[in-house]
Amino acid sequence: MKDFWAEGLQNRRKSKIIKAIILWIILIVILIFIILCIIYYNNMSFRTWCDENIIKKEVLQEDVNIIEIGRDENIQVYAYDKYICVLSKKTLDFYNRVGTKIDSIEIDILDPEFVSNGRYLAISEKNGQKFYLISDREILFENNIEGNITEINVNRNGFVSVLISNTTYKSVVEVFDKTGKEIFRTNLVSSRVIDISISQDSKYLAIAEVDISGIIIKSNIMIVSFEIAQTNSEEAIIYKYEAPTGKLITNINYQDKNKLVCMFDDSIGVLENETYSELLKYDSNLSFVTISLNNRIVTVQENSTGEYTSDTTVSIVNTNNGKIKKYHTNNIAKAILTYSNKIAINFGTELHIIGTNGILIKKYISNSEINDIVMTDNLIAIVYNDNIAIINF
């Protein structure tokens, strides 16, 4: 009996020791994983090695889905939501993310300008009069305007703003809801409109204008209230920001919480609650600058590393707190394209897709020079002479 109890006690001790060892192994594995994650996010060299050798983020051209389009020079390609759109001979074909044609619609446009936001796609004739609003492969409305369309924008709620030239006024801005109903129209007599943007909550329109009639450049940004404009267009401008003399406004973009990011020829700032705050200054040394992202600004700078060598640093600035994330590569950037919270950097035969956290999502290796790309938050399409390569996220 004594041997039986002794053996049982010994087995329980062994069981406790084994459980303790297993627990310690699990804790050590978790600790190692946390340490590796910290190193991955903070050490760019280690991150690059992991991306290439462990996570396998590299994608080759021969491994992706392809859409065959032939060599028609009049074909136009665009991507929005979860679709790749191919416009040819007034027919807009829709392809899904694996390259299968799923729908077609007829649109009376030959030379298109595309712009999208979420599930809405606006198409206008370049310097023409006609435009369409499309959602999920259906035409919500089409319209013809007087004058020529200089710019068209759409927000995530389907509100469309159209900048019009060649009328009796210097510039005209019209805004429509997703049913095609005109919300308001504003005429500008003397200044030239550079850019327009609708707030994410569809309550405000920002108009960036430049007065170059005098010796000195004067840039202004007007904030128009949709609610007031529908009843009294003359009182609809609720705020006007006058930039310092000599500063040239080049682009504006509404981001979350009605923050209007304003890009000038030498700096970028945020206009919020009738207060302008400069976020960063830049000079001609930057290769690319864009504000077309969700709550971010992107700058790309080429750095000389030797007599015949250079590399590229991508800086991603958070417009909420000013914090900066960086992405570094030994290649030289040829072009960049942004959408929502994705950044695509074209290096010629390589395409790097990174997030706004500065982390590589995908690296695409092409067999030939990459000249044209289109993207959404779900996919990227590389347009070649006779086919389209699809990269899904």
PDB file of N, CA and C in Angstrom, residues 172-242:
ATOM      1  N   VAL A 172     -17.387  77.881 -62.310  1.00  0.00           N
ATOM      2  CA  VAL A 172     -18.677  77.509 -61.737  1.00  0.00           C
ATOM      3  C   VAL A 172     -18.514  76.168 -61.039  1.00  0.00           C
ATOM      4  N   VAL A 173     -19.096  76.039 -59.829  1.00  0.00           N
ATOM      5  CA  VAL A 173     -19.079  74.766 -59.110  1.00  0.00           C
ATOM      6  C   VAL A 173     -20.518  74.326 -58.876  1.00  0.00           C
ATOM      7  N   GLU A 174     -20.837  73.096 -59.291  1.00  0.00           N
ATOM      8  CA  GLU A 174     -22.150  72.519 -59.046  1.00  0.00           C
ATOM      9  C   GLU A 174     -21.996  71.259 -58.199  1.00  0.00           C
ATOM     10  N   VAL A 175     -22.948  71.029 -57.302  1.00  0.00           N
ATOM     11  CA  VAL A 175     -22.929  69.848 -56.433  1.00  0.00           C
ATOM     12  C   VAL A 175     -24.255  69.113 -56.578  1.00  0.00           C
ATOM     13  N   PHE A 176     -24.174  67.766 -56.725  1.00  0.00           N
ATOM     14  CA  PHE A 176     -25.344  66.909 -56.892  1.00  0.00           C
ATOM     15  C   PHE A 176     -25.308  65.807 -55.838  1.00  0.00           C
ATOM     16  N   ASP A 177     -26.501  65.351 -55.406  1.00  0.00           N
ATOM     17  CA  ASP A 177     -26.525  64.177 -54.532  1.00  0.00           C
ATOM     18  C   ASP A 177     -26.527  62.917 -55.399  1.00  0.00           C
ATOM     19  N   LYS A 178     -26.586  61.747 -54.783  1.00  0.00           N
ATOM     20  CA  LYS A 178     -26.433  60.500 -55.541  1.00  0.00           C
ATOM     21  C   LYS A 178     -27.631  60.163 -56.421  1.00  0.00           C
ATOM     22  N   THR A 179     -28.727  60.925 -56.290  1.00  0.00           N
ATOM     23  CA  THR A 179     -29.881  60.728 -57.173  1.00  0.00           C
ATOM     24  C   THR A 179     -29.818  61.645 -58.394  1.00  0.00           C
ATOM     25  N   GLY A 180     -28.850  62.563 -58.406  1.00  0.00           N
ATOM     26  CA  GLY A 180     -28.736  63.512 -59.505  1.00  0.00           C
ATOM     27  C   GLY A 180     -29.363  64.860 -59.226  1.00  0.00           C
ATOM     28  N   LYS A 181     -29.959  65.010 -58.035  1.00  0.00           N
ATOM     29  CA  LYS A 181     -30.563  66.291 -57.664  1.00  0.00           C
ATOM     30  C   LYS A 181     -29.469  67.324 -57.393  1.00  0.00           C
ATOM     31  N   GLU A 182     -29.607  68.512 -57.997  1.00  0.00           N
ATOM     32  CA  GLU A 182     -28.638  69.580 -57.769  1.00  0.00           C
ATOM     33  C   GLU A 182     -28.827  70.162 -56.370  1.00  0.00           C
ATOM     34  N   ILE A 183     -27.768  70.121 -55.569  1.00  0.00           N
ATOM     35  CA  ILE A 183     -27.823  70.662 -54.211  1.00  0.00           C
ATOM     36  C   ILE A 183     -27.630  72.167 -54.238  1.00  0.00           C
ATOM     37  N   PHE A 184     -26.645  72.618 -54.957  1.00  0.00           N
ATOM     38  CA  PHE A 184     -26.469  74.053 -55.147  1.00  0.00           C
ATOM     39  C   PHE A 184     -25.475  74.307 -56.266  1.00  0.00           C
ATOM     40  N   ARG A 185     -25.396  75.580 -56.647  1.00  0.00           N
ATOM     41  CA  ARG A 185     -24.482  76.044 -57.701  1.00  0.00           C
ATOM     42  C   ARG A 185     -23.902  77.368 -57.238  1.00  0.00           C
ATOM     43  N   THR A 186     -22.588  77.518 -57.418  1.00  0.00           N
ATOM     44  CA  THR A 186     -21.956  78.782 -57.047  1.00  0.00           C
ATOM     45  C   THR A 186     -21.124  79.289 -58.205  1.00  0.00           C
ATOM     46  N   ASN A 187     -21.192  80.587 -58.468  1.00  0.00           N
ATOM     47  CA  ASN A 187     -20.475  81.217 -59.574  1.00  0.00           C
ATOM     48  C   ASN A 187     -19.362  82.106 -59.023  1.00  0.00           C
ATOM     49  N   LEU A 188     -18.167  81.952 -59.564  1.00  0.00           N
ATOM     50  CA  LEU A 188     -17.038  82.778 -59.143  1.00  0.00           C
ATOM     51  C   LEU A 188     -16.635  83.669 -60.313  1.00  0.00           C
ATOM     52  N   VAL A 189     -16.634  84.969 -60.042  1.00  0.00           N
ATOM     53  CA  VAL A 189     -16.488  85.950 -61.116  1.00  0.00           C
ATOM     54  C   VAL A 189     -15.029  86.214 -61.464  1.00  0.00           C
ATOM     55  N   SER A 190     -14.163  86.409 -60.448  1.00  0.00           N
ATOM     56  CA  SER A 190     -12.811  86.894 -60.735  1.00  0.00           C
ATOM     57  C   SER A 190     -11.704  85.874 -60.500  1.00  0.00           C
ATOM     58  N   SER A 191     -11.816  85.039 -59.476  1.00  0.00           N
ATOM     59  CA  SER A 191     -10.729  84.123 -59.131  1.00  0.00           C
ATOM     60  C   SER A 191     -10.830  82.812 -59.907  1.00  0.00           C
ATOM     61  N   ARG A 192      -9.695  82.125 -60.016  1.00  0.00           N
ATOM     62  CA  ARG A 192      -9.651  80.830 -60.692  1.00  0.00           C
ATOM     63  C   ARG A 192      -9.656  79.717 -59.653  1.00  0.00           C
ATOM     64  N   VAL A 193     -10.578  78.771 -59.785  1.00  0.00           N
ATOM     65  CA  VAL A 193     -10.665  77.655 -58.844  1.00  0.00           C
ATOM     66  C   VAL A 193      -9.600  76.618 -59.184  1.00  0.00           C
ATOM     67  N   ILE A 194      -8.813  76.234 -58.169  1.00  0.00           N
ATOM     68  CA  ILE A 194      -7.742  75.259 -58.339  1.00  0.00           C
ATOM     69  C   ILE A 194      -8.211  73.852 -57.997  1.00  0.00           C
ATOM     70  N   ASP A 195      -9.006  73.716 -56.936  1.00  0.00           N
ATOM     71  CA  ASP A 195      -9.440  72.393 -56.497  1.00  0.00           C
ATOM     72  C   ASP A 195     -10.701  72.524 -55.662  1.00  0.00           C
ATOM     73  N   ILE A 196     -11.469  71.426 -55.579  1.00  0.00           N
ATOM     74  CA  ILE A 196     -12.677  71.379 -54.757  1.00  0.00           C
ATOM     75  C   ILE A 196     -12.706  70.048 -54.014  1.00  0.00           C
ATOM     76  N   SER A 197     -13.370  70.020 -52.856  1.00  0.00           N
ATOM     77  CA  SER A 197     -13.467  68.789 -52.077  1.00  0.00           C
ATOM     78  C   SER A 197     -14.709  68.830 -51.204  1.00  0.00           C
ATOM     79  N   ILE A 198     -15.452  67.710 -51.155  1.00  0.00           N
ATOM     80  CA  ILE A 198     -16.649  67.588 -50.316  1.00  0.00           C
ATOM     81  C   ILE A 198     -16.275  66.865 -49.035  1.00  0.00           C
ATOM     82  N   SER A 199     -16.780  67.351 -47.900  1.00  0.00           N
ATOM     83  CA  SER A 199     -16.486  66.717 -46.618  1.00  0.00           C
ATOM     84  C   SER A 199     -17.074  65.314 -46.557  1.00  0.00           C
ATOM     85  N   GLN A 200     -16.502  64.466 -45.705  1.00  0.00           N
ATOM     86  CA  GLN A 200     -16.934  63.075 -45.612  1.00  0.00           C
ATOM     87  C   GLN A 200     -18.372  62.951 -45.118  1.00  0.00           C
ATOM     88  N   ASP A 201     -18.849  63.918 -44.325  1.00  0.00           N
ATOM     89  CA  ASP A 201     -20.228  63.867 -43.832  1.00  0.00           C
ATOM     90  C   ASP A 201     -21.214  64.581 -44.761  1.00  0.00           C
ATOM     91  N   SER A 202     -20.720  65.026 -45.921  1.00  0.00           N
ATOM     92  CA  SER A 202     -21.570  65.664 -46.945  1.00  0.00           C
ATOM     93  C   SER A 202     -22.265  66.928 -46.458  1.00  0.00           C
ATOM     94  N   LYS A 203     -21.594  67.666 -45.591  1.00  0.00           N
ATOM     95  CA  LYS A 203     -22.173  68.912 -45.080  1.00  0.00           C
ATOM     96  C   LYS A 203     -21.489  70.160 -45.638  1.00  0.00           C
ATOM     97  N   TYR A 204     -20.258  69.994 -46.128  1.00  0.00           N
ATOM     98  CA  TYR A 204     -19.486  71.167 -46.550  1.00  0.00           C
ATOM     99  C   TYR A 204     -18.760  70.913 -47.869  1.00  0.00           C
ATOM    100  N   LEU A 205     -18.586  71.987 -48.616  1.00  0.00           N
ATOM    101  CA  LEU A 205     -17.754  71.970 -49.816  1.00  0.00           C
ATOM    102  C   LEU A 205     -16.631  72.982 -49.616  1.00  0.00           C
ATOM    103  N   ALA A 206     -15.406  72.538 -49.860  1.00  0.00           N
ATOM    104  CA  ALA A 206     -14.255  73.445 -49.798  1.00  0.00           C
ATOM    105  C   ALA A 206     -13.847  73.802 -51.222  1.00  0.00           C
ATOM    106  N   ILE A 207     -13.599  75.081 -51.442  1.00  0.00           N
ATOM    107  CA  ILE A 207     -13.187  75.587 -52.752  1.00  0.00           C
ATOM    108  C   ILE A 207     -11.864  76.324 -52.587  1.00  0.00           C
ATOM    109  N   ALA A 208     -10.832  75.857 -53.276  1.00  0.00           N
ATOM    110  CA  ALA A 208      -9.529  76.532 -53.255  1.00  0.00           C
ATOM    111  C   ALA A 208      -9.428  77.393 -54.509  1.00  0.00           C
ATOM    112  N   GLU A 209      -9.180  78.676 -54.316  1.00  0.00           N
ATOM    113  CA  GLU A 209      -9.117  79.592 -55.444  1.00  0.00           C
ATOM    114  C   GLU A 209      -7.848  80.434 -55.386  1.00  0.00           C
ATOM    115  N   VAL A 210      -7.422  80.903 -56.551  1.00  0.00           N
ATOM    116  CA  VAL A 210      -6.230  81.730 -56.660  1.00  0.00           C
ATOM    117  C   VAL A 210      -6.563  82.965 -57.480  1.00  0.00           C
ATOM    118  N   ASP A 211      -6.158  84.110 -56.960  1.00  0.00           N
ATOM    119  CA  ASP A 211      -6.307  85.374 -57.680  1.00  0.00           C
ATOM    120  C   ASP A 211      -4.933  85.777 -58.211  1.00  0.00           C
ATOM    121  N   ILE A 212      -4.766  85.698 -59.525  1.00  0.00           N
ATOM    122  CA  ILE A 212      -3.475  86.052 -60.136  1.00  0.00           C
ATOM    123  C   ILE A 212      -3.615  87.298 -61.008  1.00  0.00           C
ATOM    124  N   SER A 213      -4.668  88.084 -60.728  1.00  0.00           N
ATOM    125  CA  SER A 213      -4.905  89.279 -61.534  1.00  0.00           C
ATOM    126  C   SER A 213      -3.903  90.389 -61.232  1.00  0.00           C
ATOM    127  N   GLY A 214      -3.324  90.371 -60.021  1.00  0.00           N
ATOM    128  CA  GLY A 214      -2.347  91.390 -59.656  1.00  0.00           C
ATOM    129  C   GLY A 214      -0.920  90.887 -59.769  1.00  0.00           C
ATOM    130  N   ILE A 215      -0.008  91.645 -59.200  1.00  0.00           N
ATOM    131  CA  ILE A 215       1.410  91.283 -59.243  1.00  0.00           C
ATOM    132  C   ILE A 215       1.685  90.122 -58.296  1.00  0.00           C
ATOM    133  N   ILE A 216       0.983  90.098 -57.141  1.00  0.00           N
ATOM    134  CA  ILE A 216       1.232  89.091 -56.103  1.00  0.00           C
ATOM    135  C   ILE A 216       0.116  88.057 -56.100  1.00  0.00           C
ATOM    136  N   ILE A 217       0.495  86.794 -55.934  1.00  0.00           N
ATOM    137  CA  ILE A 217      -0.471  85.698 -55.877  1.00  0.00           C
ATOM    138  C   ILE A 217      -1.240  85.736 -54.556  1.00  0.00           C
ATOM    139  N   LYS A 218      -2.562  85.547 -54.630  1.00  0.00           N
ATOM    140  CA  LYS A 218      -3.398  85.466 -53.443  1.00  0.00           C
ATOM    141  C   LYS A 218      -4.222  84.180 -53.493  1.00  0.00           C
ATOM    142  N   SER A 219      -4.048  83.329 -52.474  1.00  0.00           N
ATOM    143  CA  SER A 219      -4.781  82.058 -52.406  1.00  0.00           C
ATOM    144  C   SER A 219      -5.796  82.101 -51.277  1.00  0.00           C
ATOM    145  N   ASN A 220      -7.004  81.649 -51.573  1.00  0.00           N
ATOM    146  CA  ASN A 220      -8.063  81.610 -50.567  1.00  0.00           C
ATOM    147  C   ASN A 220      -8.733  80.238 -50.570  1.00  0.00           C
ATOM    148  N   ILE A 221      -9.274  79.859 -49.414  1.00  0.00           N
ATOM    149  CA  ILE A 221     -10.065  78.636 -49.306  1.00  0.00           C
ATOM    150  C   ILE A 221     -11.409  78.999 -48.696  1.00  0.00           C
ATOM    151  N   MET A 222     -12.486  78.693 -49.429  1.00  0.00           N
ATOM    152  CA  MET A 222     -13.834  79.008 -48.956  1.00  0.00           C
ATOM    153  C   MET A 222     -14.531  77.725 -48.523  1.00  0.00           C
ATOM    154  N   ILE A 223     -15.243  77.793 -47.401  1.00  0.00           N
ATOM    155  CA  ILE A 223     -16.023  76.664 -46.903  1.00  0.00           C
ATOM    156  C   ILE A 223     -17.500  76.998 -47.098  1.00  0.00           C
ATOM    157  N   VAL A 224     -18.192  76.143 -47.863  1.00  0.00           N
ATOM    158  CA  VAL A 224     -19.597  76.366 -48.199  1.00  0.00           C
ATOM    159  C   VAL A 224     -20.460  75.358 -47.449  1.00  0.00           C
ATOM    160  N   SER A 225     -21.535  75.840 -46.824  1.00  0.00           N
ATOM    161  CA  SER A 225     -22.471  74.973 -46.110  1.00  0.00           C
ATOM    162  C   SER A 225     -23.550  74.481 -47.070  1.00  0.00           C
ATOM    163  N   PHE A 226     -23.710  73.150 -47.177  1.00  0.00           N
ATOM    164  CA  PHE A 226     -24.759  72.596 -48.028  1.00  0.00           C
ATOM    165  C   PHE A 226     -26.142  73.043 -47.562  1.00  0.00           C
ATOM    166  N   GLU A 227     -26.349  73.009 -46.259  1.00  0.00           N
ATOM    167  CA  GLU A 227     -27.669  73.318 -45.700  1.00  0.00           C
ATOM    168  C   GLU A 227     -28.083  74.746 -46.045  1.00  0.00           C
ATOM    169  N   ILE A 228     -27.163  75.694 -45.842  1.00  0.00           N
ATOM    170  CA  ILE A 228     -27.488  77.099 -46.119  1.00  0.00           C
ATOM    171  C   ILE A 228     -27.619  77.337 -47.619  1.00  0.00           C
ATOM    172  N   ALA A 229     -26.754  76.673 -48.408  1.00  0.00           N
ATOM    173  CA  ALA A 229     -26.738  76.891 -49.857  1.00  0.00           C
ATOM    174  C   ALA A 229     -28.065  76.530 -50.513  1.00  0.00           C
ATOM    175  N   GLN A 230     -28.797  75.579 -49.954  1.00  0.00           N
ATOM    176  CA  GLN A 230     -30.052  75.143 -50.553  1.00  0.00           C
ATOM    177  C   GLN A 230     -31.176  76.171 -50.397  1.00  0.00           C
ATOM    178  N   THR A 231     -31.022  77.087 -49.444  1.00  0.00           N
ATOM    179  CA  THR A 231     -32.052  78.100 -49.223  1.00  0.00           C
ATOM    180  C   THR A 231     -31.571  79.514 -49.538  1.00  0.00           C
ATOM    181  N   ASN A 232     -30.250  79.745 -49.373  1.00  0.00           N
ATOM    182  CA  ASN A 232     -29.700  81.091 -49.600  1.00  0.00           C
ATOM    183  C   ASN A 232     -28.252  80.960 -50.059  1.00  0.00           C
ATOM    184  N   SER A 233     -28.058  80.859 -51.365  1.00  0.00           N
ATOM    185  CA  SER A 233     -26.716  80.631 -51.914  1.00  0.00           C
ATOM    186  C   SER A 233     -25.759  81.790 -51.623  1.00  0.00           C
ATOM    187  N   GLU A 234     -26.284  82.997 -51.488  1.00  0.00           N
ATOM    188  CA  GLU A 234     -25.423  84.161 -51.240  1.00  0.00           C
ATOM    189  C   GLU A 234     -24.813  84.143 -49.838  1.00  0.00           C
ATOM    190  N   GLU A 235     -25.459  83.452 -48.903  1.00  0.00           N
ATOM    191  CA  GLU A 235     -24.956  83.387 -47.530  1.00  0.00           C
ATOM    192  C   GLU A 235     -24.296  82.045 -47.217  1.00  0.00           C
ATOM    193  N   ALA A 236     -24.093  81.209 -48.239  1.00  0.00           N
ATOM    194  CA  ALA A 236     -23.635  79.832 -48.018  1.00  0.00           C
ATOM    195  C   ALA A 236     -22.171  79.728 -47.621  1.00  0.00           C
ATOM    196  N   ILE A 237     -21.356  80.744 -47.962  1.00  0.00           N
ATOM    197  CA  ILE A 237     -19.933  80.706 -47.586  1.00  0.00           C
ATOM    198  C   ILE A 237     -19.828  81.078 -46.107  1.00  0.00           C
ATOM    199  N   ILE A 238     -19.542  80.077 -45.273  1.00  0.00           N
ATOM    200  CA  ILE A 238     -19.533  80.311 -43.822  1.00  0.00           C
ATOM    201  C   ILE A 238     -18.151  80.644 -43.279  1.00  0.00           C
ATOM    202  N   TYR A 239     -17.116  80.413 -44.082  1.00  0.00           N
ATOM    203  CA  TYR A 239     -15.755  80.741 -43.623  1.00  0.00           C
ATOM    204  C   TYR A 239     -14.853  80.891 -44.843  1.00  0.00           C
ATOM    205  N   LYS A 240     -13.919  81.831 -44.738  1.00  0.00           N
ATOM    206  CA  LYS A 240     -12.944  82.030 -45.808  1.00  0.00           C
ATOM    207  C   LYS A 240     -11.562  82.200 -45.192  1.00  0.00           C
ATOM    208  N   TYR A 241     -10.646  81.313 -45.585  1.00  0.00           N
ATOM    209  CA  TYR A 241      -9.270  81.402 -45.103  1.00  0.00           C
ATOM    210  C   TYR A 241      -8.421  82.065 -46.180  1.00  0.00           C
ATOM    211  N   GLU A 242      -7.745  83.134 -45.803  1.00  0.00           N
ATOM    212  CA  GLU A 242      -6.852  83.841 -46.722  1.00  0.00           C
ATOM    213  C   GLU A 242      -5.414  83.466 -46.384  1.00  0.00           C
TER     214      GLU A 242
END
